[in-house]
Amino acid sequence: MIHLLRGAFVIARRDFAATVLSKAFIFFLLGPIFPLLLGGVFGGIGARVASQTEQPVVAVVSSAQDYSLISASRQRIADTMPDSMVVQIAHYAPEPDLAAQQKKLLASRSPPVRAVLTGGLADPHLTGSVRSDAQAVAQLRLILADAKAAPAEPPELPVTATATSSGSVAKDRALTGQIGQMLLFFLTLLLSGMVMSQLIEEKSNKIIEVIAAAVPIDSLFIGKLFAMLAASVAGIVVWISAGALLIQLINTGGLRNLPDPAVGWPAFLALGVVYFAMNYLLLGSIFLMIGAQASTVREVQTLSMPATFAQVIVFGFAATAVAQPNSTEALVAAVFPLSSPLVMLARAAQQSELWPHAVALAWQAVWVFFILRLGAKLFRRTVLKSGPRAKWWKFSRA
Amino acid sequence: MLQHVSNSVAAAGLAVEAVDLVKDFGDTRAVDGVSLAVPTGSIYGLLGPNGAGKTTTLRMLLGIIDPSSGTRRVLGRDRPLDAAREIGYLPEERGLYPSMYARDAIAFMGALRGLSLAEGRRRADVLLAEHGLGDWSRKSIRSLSKGMAQLVQLLGTIIHKPRLIVLDEPFAGLDAINQGRLEELIRREARAGVTIIFSTHVIAHAERLCEHIAIIASGQVAFDGSVAEARGRLRPIVRLRTRASEGPWRSAIPEGARVEAGEWVFELPKGGPEPLLRALLDGGAGIETLAIERPGLHDAFVAIAGNKAAAAMGATGNGQ
């Protein structure tokens, strides 16, 4: 055992140094900036495109008086939600040939007309490419009903503002959980891919045989996994520190303004690192096993694709737990080892109890132990295999 | 059973003993019942054509892969990896991290064998200077020539002062000068009492260096013993040039003799040189030249492993 751990340490030390002291690690640290920049650039472009694109409207062919009531009613609804979510309307005075006017309006491109409302408030009729159960039609019904009714002053509603409420906190915490899950998922997937690529490089360098002759091959497996884990934890610490500093600088009130996760920030961040470690060790082991089977990058890509897809499905499964953390689905996702770290991190954002995390971490540790052992065993059997490959149905005898 | 064997190993002073090693890869049997006994302090050559099973045998001896069946004992230990700190291994396919400094690459290989990184670096600097690579100590592996990189890996193989050095095709890819240096390094280590096993398909190296050899062909050991024993399996070769082309002396020429460049070439008859010489003189051969040569290892290899294996060795370009 000491021999194994010592060998793993030697390999982990080399891999860690090679990773952290390489120029590529600077790009790795700068990695999160690129999606933020791209998001900003494309978000800005999208917003400009959206604002410049003319929204389709419902042409209201009516008297000016009717339109005034309809427009006021629409405005009352628009006051309760973003204006872009309320059906857009435009007024047209009736022409002698109503049918021809209707036809002309439906063919109009400036503004693009979605439907034409005729008959005013007395006998409204909608013509156009809309279904009767469409959201826009439902909104128009409300608008017309409100416009027909005698306008009444809304009752006074005195408001006493509090910093938080259960509703707002739950929403914010769910968002924190979702973001945490997403970061955990993408980071783990990225690093698992990286550790697998390193293994392939090692196999192509032929250094693997020198290592295998000196230390148990399990040492290589464990050393590589933990070296990348250590490098990524170093990266996470840098990202968290940089992120906190940035928020402190640009947000009035700094970190205090962020919605607190249910377990509090220190515990949440600590759990985030531990769950990341668990998730990475589970997924990284699987990817290393895949890497051991492959000898070229092309083979790796082919072999890792099913594992990546499976992980995306697991992520989707875990994401359902955010909405209802105490549901049966969430419990199943928390028990399933590959989704457990993702689910539990989201839970840490939403629920304040710490004991479920102790149980989950113990459960995940058991699985990490078994998967590491299985991974190391398969890795040992296949990583240096030369000659024809054993058939998969004979794998147990290999 | 291995315990009994190990006792005999210790008694016989064997550094390595393998008994009936078998390795199957799927349906292919790469090694088929190889047994070896490597005396401590010897230079032991593993000869055979490519694909004979030499590398697989070495990998099993070192514990890189487990045999399908059979046992092996290395430096008195049943599990070869337990003796890893006392073993140095240079694989056939050389491997170094391209971005590492030469001294760090050597120190890393030492660290794998239990040497501290600081001590490894100190020894690496000394070894590199001794072998004319002192100026390259802090240069990356990718900046070295192929020969230099091979030397660096070889130095990494001996950095921890092993008792057993295993070299898989160590001469492959080296020019004549570096081959000579490597031979000298092997001899120097052997003089220091280190056991050296090396595989090769170049018989000349084995002939110059080895005291003991094993000839492997088709995954089996065709011969295991001293070089002298291998040669002893063949009778000396007679090369004879005569002035007379015909005459009674021809009856002294054995059946199967061939003519090469005007000379008769045949195995020395069992009676030895005197009866042959007398018959030639009495028969009026008019001897111009007569040479009795000891057969070379290549001839012994051909006789032991068969012409097919010998042709395979020759086909690699270094058959002699």
Short mmCIF file of C-alpha atoms in Angstrom, two decimals, chain A residues 3 6-7 10-11 13-15 18 201-202 205-207 209-217 220 224 380 384-391 394 397, chain B residues 25-28 55-56 59 62-65 81-82 84-85 89 91-98 100 108-109 111-117 153 168:
data_model
loop_
_atom_site.label_atom_id
_atom_site.label_comp_id
_atom_site.label_asym_id
_atom_site.label_seq_id
_atom_site.Cartn_x
_atom_site.Cartn_y
_atom_site.Cartn_z
CA HIS A 3 4.52 1.51 -2.37
CA ARG A 6 4.37 6.64 -2.83
CA GLY A 7 4.26 5.90 -6.55
CA VAL A 10 5.59 10.79 -7.44
CA ILE A 11 3.32 10.71 -10.48
CA ARG A 13 3.72 15.61 -8.18
CA ARG A 14 5.08 15.47 -11.71
CA ASP A 15 1.69 15.82 -13.34
CA ALA A 18 3.71 19.91 -15.40
CA GLU A 201 -0.22 11.59 -24.54
CA GLU A 202 1.56 9.42 -21.99
CA ASN A 205 5.15 9.02 -25.31
CA LYS A 206 5.76 5.41 -24.23
CA ILE A 207 6.67 6.66 -20.77
CA GLU A 209 6.03 1.38 -19.60
CA VAL A 210 8.83 2.98 -17.57
CA ILE A 211 6.29 3.90 -14.92
CA ALA A 212 4.57 0.53 -14.96
CA ALA A 213 7.89 -1.22 -14.38
CA ALA A 214 8.66 0.93 -11.34
CA VAL A 215 5.37 1.35 -9.49
CA PRO A 216 2.03 -0.46 -9.44
CA ILE A 217 -0.01 0.69 -12.42
CA LEU A 220 -0.40 5.87 -12.27
CA LYS A 224 -3.00 11.18 -12.56
CA ARG A 380 -4.06 -2.28 -15.24
CA LEU A 384 -0.28 -1.99 -21.55
CA LYS A 385 -1.93 -4.74 -23.44
CA SER A 386 -0.22 -5.55 -26.70
CA GLY A 387 -1.17 -8.04 -29.35
CA PRO A 388 -4.75 -8.79 -30.37
CA ARG A 389 -7.41 -7.47 -28.02
CA ALA A 390 -9.54 -9.84 -26.05
CA LYS A 391 -13.16 -10.04 -27.11
CA LYS A 394 -14.02 -12.69 -22.67
CA ARG A 397 -10.77 -13.52 -18.25
CA PHE B 25 -3.43 -12.24 -25.46
CA GLY B 26 -6.92 -13.26 -26.40
CA ASP B 27 -6.53 -16.29 -28.61
CA THR B 28 -2.87 -15.60 -29.33
CA THR B 55 9.52 -8.10 -24.78
CA THR B 56 6.51 -9.92 -23.36
CA ARG B 59 7.49 -7.42 -19.13
CA LEU B 62 9.40 -7.08 -14.37
CA GLY B 63 5.78 -7.38 -13.24
CA ILE B 64 4.50 -4.94 -15.86
CA ILE B 65 2.09 -7.63 -16.95
CA LEU B 81 7.42 -4.88 -8.17
CA ASP B 82 8.58 -5.52 -4.60
CA ALA B 84 11.44 -2.39 -8.21
CA ARG B 85 13.84 -0.14 -6.30
CA TYR B 89 14.52 -0.94 -16.94
CA PRO B 91 12.03 -0.38 -22.56
CA GLU B 92 12.29 -0.99 -26.27
CA GLU B 93 10.07 1.97 -27.05
CA ARG B 94 11.82 4.88 -25.39
CA GLY B 95 9.64 7.29 -23.46
CA LEU B 96 10.40 10.64 -21.88
CA TYR B 97 8.31 13.72 -21.19
CA PRO B 98 9.35 16.11 -24.01
CA MET B 100 11.10 18.03 -18.99
CA PHE B 108 11.90 11.56 -12.07
CA MET B 109 12.93 8.05 -13.08
CA ALA B 111 11.99 9.09 -7.87
CA LEU B 112 9.88 6.30 -9.33
CA ARG B 113 12.48 3.91 -7.90
CA GLY B 114 12.47 5.49 -4.46
CA LEU B 115 15.16 8.14 -4.80
CA SER B 116 14.42 11.61 -3.42
CA LEU B 117 14.02 14.29 -6.08
CA GLN B 153 16.84 7.51 -20.55
CA ASP B 168 15.00 -4.21 -24.10
#
